[in-house]
Short mmCIF file of C-alpha atoms in Angstrom, two decimals:
data_model
loop_
_atom_site.label_atom_id
_atom_site.label_comp_id
_atom_site.label_asym_id
_atom_site.label_seq_id
_atom_site.Cartn_x
_atom_site.Cartn_y
_atom_site.Cartn_z
CA MET A 174 28.67 151.79 183.78
CA VAL A 175 28.92 150.29 180.27
CA LYS A 176 30.13 146.89 179.52
CA PHE A 177 30.45 144.74 176.28
CA PHE A 178 29.40 140.55 176.27
CA LYS A 179 29.13 138.24 173.60
CA THR A 180 27.95 134.52 174.02
CA ASP A 181 26.90 132.05 171.84
CA GLY A 182 24.81 129.88 174.30
CA ILE A 183 27.10 127.42 175.66
CA GLY A 184 28.60 128.80 178.51
CA ALA A 185 29.08 132.13 180.61
CA ALA A 186 28.94 135.42 178.78
CA GLU A 187 32.63 136.68 177.21
CA GLN A 188 33.35 140.07 178.39
CA LEU A 189 34.69 142.36 175.78
CA ASN A 190 36.78 145.33 175.67
CA SER A 191 35.03 147.45 173.11
CA PHE A 192 31.91 147.23 170.60
CA ALA A 193 31.96 144.29 168.62
CA PRO A 194 29.33 143.19 166.05
CA LEU A 195 26.33 141.07 167.42
CA CYS A 196 27.38 141.74 170.93
CA TRP A 197 25.20 142.83 174.00
CA ILE A 198 25.89 146.00 175.76
CA ASP A 199 24.90 146.14 179.42
CA MET A 200 24.52 149.91 180.72
CA VAL A 201 23.63 150.25 183.97
CA ASN A 202 23.25 154.19 185.10
CA PRO A 203 25.14 155.41 182.31
CA THR A 204 26.19 158.90 182.11
CA ASP A 205 25.48 161.32 179.24
CA GLU A 206 28.63 160.67 177.42
CA GLU A 207 28.23 157.09 177.90
CA CYS A 208 24.69 156.87 176.11
CA ASP A 209 26.22 159.54 173.34
CA SER A 210 29.13 156.75 172.70
CA VAL A 211 27.05 153.92 172.72
CA ALA A 212 24.51 155.55 170.20
CA LYS A 213 27.21 156.33 167.64
CA VAL A 214 28.44 152.71 167.64
CA SER A 215 25.25 150.79 167.77
CA GLY A 216 23.06 153.22 165.62
CA VAL A 217 20.41 153.34 168.22
CA HIS A 218 19.18 156.93 168.79
CA GLU A 219 20.21 158.39 172.25
CA ASP A 220 16.56 159.21 173.39
CA MET A 221 15.75 155.65 173.09
CA ILE A 222 18.77 154.36 175.26
CA LYS A 223 17.88 157.22 177.69
CA ALA A 224 14.07 156.12 178.00
CA ALA A 225 14.22 153.51 180.69
CA LEU A 226 16.75 156.39 183.02
CA ASP A 227 13.46 157.95 184.27
CA GLU A 228 11.97 155.86 187.06
CA GLU A 229 8.56 156.83 186.28
CA GLU A 230 8.78 155.62 182.77
CA ARG A 231 5.88 153.36 181.88
CA ALA A 232 6.09 149.75 180.28
CA ARG A 233 5.74 150.17 176.53
CA THR A 234 7.10 149.04 173.28
CA GLU A 235 8.61 151.41 170.43
CA PHE A 236 9.86 150.88 167.01
CA ASP A 237 12.02 153.05 165.06
CA ASP A 238 14.23 152.96 162.26
CA GLY A 239 14.93 149.24 162.57
CA ASN A 240 15.51 149.72 166.30
CA SER A 241 13.20 147.69 168.27
CA MET A 242 12.43 148.49 172.14
CA PHE A 243 10.65 147.00 174.56
CA ILE A 244 10.39 148.29 178.24
CA VAL A 245 9.21 146.40 181.10
CA ASP A 246 8.92 147.19 184.93
CA CYS A 247 11.52 144.47 187.03
CA PRO A 248 11.16 143.68 190.88
CA LEU A 249 13.48 145.09 192.82
CA ILE A 250 14.34 144.31 196.66
CA GLU A 251 16.15 147.02 198.53
CA GLU A 252 17.13 147.62 202.34
CA GLY A 253 14.82 150.17 204.43
CA GLU A 254 14.82 150.86 208.05
CA SER A 255 12.11 148.30 208.35
CA GLY A 256 13.41 145.48 206.43
CA ASP A 257 13.53 144.53 203.02
CA VAL A 258 11.55 147.30 200.79
CA TYR A 259 10.09 145.92 197.48
CA THR A 260 9.66 148.16 194.58
CA THR A 261 9.90 148.07 190.78
CA LEU A 262 12.28 149.84 188.07
CA PRO A 263 12.12 150.35 184.12
CA LEU A 264 14.53 148.16 182.25
CA ALA A 265 14.81 148.58 178.57
CA VAL A 266 15.86 145.99 175.89
CA ILE A 267 17.00 147.39 172.59
CA TYR A 268 18.11 145.35 169.56
CA ASN A 269 19.13 145.99 165.79
CA ASP A 270 20.83 144.29 163.07
CA LYS A 271 24.03 145.22 165.04
CA CYS A 272 23.63 144.35 168.74
CA VAL A 273 21.65 143.99 171.76
CA ILE A 274 21.38 146.72 174.34
CA THR A 275 19.90 146.79 177.92
CA VAL A 276 19.34 149.99 179.93
CA CYS A 277 18.59 150.25 183.60
CA LEU A 278 19.29 152.38 186.56
CA LYS A 279 20.34 149.29 188.73
CA GLY A 280 21.58 145.92 188.37
CA ASN A 281 19.44 143.09 187.33
CA THR A 282 19.29 139.77 188.74
CA VAL A 283 17.82 138.14 185.50
CA LEU A 284 20.81 139.90 183.63
CA LYS A 285 23.25 138.66 185.98
CA ASP A 286 22.46 135.19 185.39
CA PHE A 287 22.83 135.71 181.51
CA ILE A 288 26.37 136.96 182.57
CA THR A 289 27.66 134.10 184.79
CA GLY A 290 26.12 131.61 182.09
CA ARG A 291 23.35 130.41 184.75
CA GLU A 292 21.11 130.99 181.97
CA LEU A 293 22.36 130.53 178.29
CA VAL A 294 21.47 133.06 175.74
CA LYS A 295 22.70 133.92 172.37
CA THR A 296 23.60 137.45 171.73
CA ALA A 297 23.50 136.67 168.03
CA ALA A 298 19.48 135.84 168.43
CA PRO A 299 18.32 139.12 170.13
CA VAL A 300 14.38 138.07 169.83
CA GLU A 301 15.20 134.79 171.56
CA PHE A 302 17.50 137.14 174.29
CA ILE A 303 14.40 139.15 174.80
CA LEU A 304 11.91 136.04 175.20
CA LYS A 305 14.58 134.46 177.83
CA PHE A 306 14.81 138.00 179.55
CA MET A 307 10.82 138.48 180.00
CA LEU A 308 10.51 134.70 181.08
CA GLY A 309 13.21 135.57 183.77
CA ASN A 310 11.70 138.57 184.73
CA ALA A 311 8.18 137.22 185.40
CA LYS A 312 9.74 134.46 187.49
CA ARG A 313 11.64 136.81 189.34
CA PHE A 314 8.26 138.68 190.30
CA LEU A 315 6.92 135.29 191.58
CA TYR A 316 9.93 135.07 193.58
CA CYS A 317 9.42 138.34 195.27
CA LEU A 318 5.48 137.56 195.66
CA LYS A 319 6.71 134.41 197.55
CA GLN A 320 9.20 136.51 200.08
CA ILE A 321 6.38 139.00 200.33
CA ASP A 322 3.87 136.24 201.37
CA ARG A 323 6.46 135.03 203.78
CA LYS A 324 7.29 138.03 205.40
CA ASN A 325 3.48 138.58 205.95
CA HIS A 326 3.33 135.07 207.75
CA ARG A 327 6.12 136.27 209.91
CA ILE A 328 4.83 139.54 210.94
CA GLN A 329 1.28 138.24 211.50
CA SER A 330 2.92 135.41 214.08
CA GLU A 331 4.80 138.60 215.89
CA LEU A 332 1.25 140.59 215.87
CA GLY A 333 -0.09 137.75 217.62
CA ARG A 334 2.26 137.97 220.89
CA THR A 335 2.57 141.58 220.64
CA MET A 336 0.67 144.46 219.01
CA ARG A 337 3.91 146.98 217.84
CA ASN A 338 3.47 149.70 215.44
CA SER A 339 6.90 148.62 213.98
CA GLU A 340 5.05 145.40 212.77
CA ILE A 341 1.92 147.42 211.69
CA ILE A 342 4.55 149.65 209.53
CA GLN A 343 5.73 147.03 208.18
CA LEU A 344 2.36 145.37 206.81
CA LEU A 345 1.37 148.71 205.34
CA ASP A 346 5.24 148.57 203.36
CA LEU A 347 4.00 145.05 202.24
CA GLN A 348 0.57 146.31 200.93
CA ASN A 349 2.46 149.43 199.24
CA SER A 350 4.76 147.16 197.47
CA LEU A 351 1.87 144.58 196.20
CA VAL A 352 0.19 147.83 194.88
CA TYR A 353 3.44 148.57 192.70
CA PHE A 354 3.68 144.86 191.62
CA SER A 355 -0.09 144.89 190.45
CA THR A 356 0.52 147.88 188.27
CA SER A 357 3.38 146.79 186.83
CA LEU A 358 2.60 143.25 186.14
CA ASN A 359 -0.55 144.69 184.30
CA SER A 360 1.63 146.84 182.32
CA ASN A 361 4.12 144.09 181.54
CA GLU A 362 1.12 141.84 180.21
CA ARG A 363 0.53 144.56 177.46
CA VAL A 364 3.88 144.44 176.46
CA HIS A 365 4.13 140.39 176.57
CA GLU A 366 1.15 140.59 174.29
CA LYS A 367 3.04 142.63 171.41
CA LEU A 368 5.88 140.32 171.58
CA PHE A 369 3.79 138.10 169.09
CA LYS A 370 4.18 140.05 166.68
CA VAL A 371 7.91 140.18 166.62
CA GLU A 372 9.35 138.68 163.31
CA GLY A 373 9.99 134.66 164.36
CA VAL A 374 7.93 134.30 167.17
CA ALA A 375 5.04 132.91 165.54
CA THR A 376 6.66 130.97 162.87
CA ARG A 377 9.55 129.34 164.96
CA GLU A 378 8.55 126.57 167.38
CA GLU A 379 11.24 127.26 170.06
CA LEU A 380 10.25 131.13 170.15
CA THR A 381 6.39 130.10 170.37
CA ASP A 382 7.04 127.78 173.48
CA LEU A 383 9.12 130.50 175.18
CA TYR A 384 6.38 133.23 174.38
CA GLU A 385 3.78 130.79 175.78
CA ASP A 386 5.45 130.25 178.89
CA ILE A 387 5.75 134.05 179.47
CA ILE A 388 2.02 134.16 178.94
CA ILE A 389 1.88 131.65 181.74
CA GLU A 390 4.14 132.88 184.32
CA GLY A 391 3.06 136.43 183.62
CA LYS A 392 -0.78 135.70 184.25
CA GLN A 393 0.22 133.42 187.24
CA ALA A 394 2.18 136.49 188.88
CA ILE A 395 -0.76 138.93 188.28
CA GLU A 396 -3.42 136.24 189.88
CA THR A 397 -0.79 135.61 192.82
CA CYS A 398 -0.07 139.14 193.46
CA ASN A 399 -4.12 140.04 193.70
CA ILE A 400 -4.49 137.29 195.98
CA TYR A 401 -1.67 138.10 198.39
CA ARG A 402 -3.02 142.16 197.92
CA ASN A 403 -6.56 140.86 199.26
CA ILE A 404 -5.44 138.80 201.94
CA LEU A 405 -3.01 141.50 203.24
CA SER A 406 -5.89 143.85 202.81
CA VAL A 407 -8.25 141.84 204.91
CA THR A 408 -5.56 141.42 207.47
CA MET A 409 -4.94 145.12 207.77
CA ASP A 410 -8.66 145.85 208.18
CA ALA A 411 -9.13 142.70 211.04
CA TYR A 412 -5.88 144.30 212.86
CA GLY A 413 -7.58 147.56 212.61
CA SER A 414 -10.63 146.07 214.22
CA VAL A 415 -8.54 144.82 217.14
CA ILE A 416 -6.46 147.74 217.88
CA SER A 417 -10.33 149.80 217.83
CA ASN A 418 -11.94 147.06 220.04
CA ASN A 419 -8.53 147.40 222.25
CA ALA A 420 -8.78 151.07 222.54
CA ASN A 421 -12.44 150.79 223.68
CA ASP A 422 -11.93 148.17 226.13
CA THR A 423 -9.28 150.49 227.44
CA MET A 424 -11.72 153.40 227.59
CA LYS A 425 -14.29 151.79 229.39
CA LYS A 426 -11.75 150.68 232.16
CA LEU A 427 -10.86 154.16 232.81
CA THR A 428 -14.39 155.23 232.47
CA ILE A 429 -15.12 152.94 235.27
CA ILE A 430 -12.16 153.88 237.10
CA THR A 431 -13.02 157.49 236.82
CA ILE A 432 -16.54 157.14 237.96
CA LEU A 433 -15.64 155.16 241.14
CA LEU A 434 -13.20 157.85 242.14
CA ALA A 435 -15.64 160.58 241.46
CA ILE A 436 -17.84 159.30 244.21
CA PRO A 437 -15.31 159.84 247.33
CA THR A 438 -14.09 162.96 245.97
CA MET A 439 -17.34 164.59 245.44
CA ILE A 440 -18.29 163.72 248.89
CA ALA A 441 -14.50 164.73 250.40
CA GLY A 442 -15.16 168.08 248.52
CA PHE A 443 -18.75 168.67 250.48
CA TRP A 444 -17.37 168.17 253.70
CA GLY A 445 -13.56 167.76 253.94
CA MET A 446 -13.41 171.69 254.96
CA ASN A 447 -16.01 172.12 257.53
CA MET A 448 -15.38 168.57 259.69
CA PRO A 449 -13.28 167.45 262.41
CA VAL A 450 -11.07 164.95 261.66
CA PRO A 451 -9.17 162.32 263.87
CA GLY A 452 -5.91 163.84 265.06
CA GLN A 453 -6.98 167.46 265.07
CA ASP A 454 -6.00 169.64 267.89
CA GLY A 455 -8.84 170.17 270.39
CA TYR A 456 -11.36 167.33 269.16
CA ASN A 457 -11.30 163.76 270.79
CA PHE A 458 -12.73 160.38 268.94
CA ALA A 459 -16.43 160.87 269.58
CA GLN A 460 -16.39 164.74 268.18
CA THR A 461 -15.07 162.94 264.77
CA GLY A 462 -18.10 160.58 264.53
CA TRP A 463 -19.13 162.21 261.50
CA PHE A 464 -16.01 161.94 259.64
CA TRP A 465 -16.28 158.08 260.16
CA LEU A 466 -19.73 158.15 258.95
CA VAL A 467 -18.85 160.28 255.90
CA ILE A 468 -16.13 157.59 255.16
CA ALA A 469 -18.63 154.67 255.61
CA ALA A 470 -20.92 156.09 253.24
CA THR A 471 -18.39 157.04 250.66
CA ILE A 472 -17.37 152.93 250.72
CA ILE A 473 -20.89 152.07 250.55
CA LEU A 474 -21.42 154.25 247.83
CA THR A 475 -18.48 153.30 245.88
CA ILE A 476 -19.09 149.55 246.33
CA GLY A 477 -22.76 149.55 245.11
CA VAL A 478 -21.87 151.75 242.25
CA ALA A 479 -19.20 148.86 241.24
CA ILE A 480 -21.56 146.13 241.73
CA LEU A 481 -24.30 148.12 239.35
CA ILE A 482 -21.90 148.77 236.62
CA LEU A 483 -20.47 144.95 236.80
CA LYS A 484 -23.88 143.92 237.00
CA SER A 485 -24.80 145.98 234.05
CA SER A 486 -21.61 144.57 232.04
CA VAL A 487 -22.43 140.96 233.02
CA LEU A 488 -26.02 141.28 231.64
CA ASN A 489 -25.02 142.83 228.54
CA ASN A 490 -22.37 139.69 227.81
CA ILE A 491 -25.11 137.26 228.79
CA SER A 492 -27.64 139.01 226.29
CA GLN A 493 -25.21 138.68 223.53
CA GLN A 494 -24.34 135.06 224.51
CA LYS A 495 -28.04 134.29 223.87
CA ILE A 496 -28.31 136.20 220.41
CA LYS A 497 -25.07 134.08 219.07
CA LYS A 498 -26.94 130.74 220.49
CA LYS A 499 -30.34 131.84 218.58
CA LYS A 500 -28.25 132.83 215.59
CA LYS A 501 -26.32 129.20 215.72
CA ASN A 502 -29.90 127.47 216.30
CA LYS A 503 -31.21 129.04 213.41
CA LYS A 504 -28.13 128.24 211.01
CA ASP A 505 -28.42 124.52 212.32
CA LYS A 506 -32.32 124.25 211.24
#
């Protein structure tokens, strides 16, 4: 899809029916025919227009025959099976003395603000257009990072009540998103540094101020992403330890039950087939005395083993508490 816009920085962008000098061409997932037609009217090479249509394209700059291209990664929020999924997509901003072109596989929130007039831009000032887009893109990263942090807190509160696989998977998705964001922000930073070499940025005060704001917002986004990434990594390690500890406690209880059941099973295996039992034909109560003796011995032995296991567990807990108190006393001293 290709749309043509023109704005003088006063209000919303005016949509045009066709190409006009100093206009803005917004291309969203364009076809080969659309790329070819735009290349003919704009004078931009078709390969340069199609560069951002590769999802794996890295953030970079390119200058060729009067055409300047800046490719940056943009944050993207998509709906997934477990909720919102945060990822990035490359977007190219290309300009020459005829027009400004933006190319991406999907619609961009910052560019929508340009169209609606929420953010005022001038299509006749391509350098200012690019700087404002870069600034809006960095702020968009910060917005998405805040959403990730809020989602992280919500998932942790749910995990505090119940440990379910769905919440663990959501945390893994957030961790993957932060990895993508960290890589993209570092790549974008290198592109931001090259903006200073663009004509007019170093000499015009208003452009210099925009450039400095981009650098500040970009560095803040990188630091915020690293902080959230470290916090989430520690959180995942903590929940992994909790899950492992819960599994150990469950296995311990099952082992105790197995040991307790093994004693009567063993004794019943020795005596069950060769002893008269109550209710068996031809035997009275006095003749089944050995059965009651075995039952009593089984109960006594089971209780005895249970007491030994519990006593061992209690002594272990007491020794651990003493060790903790000694360590605490040493720290206080």
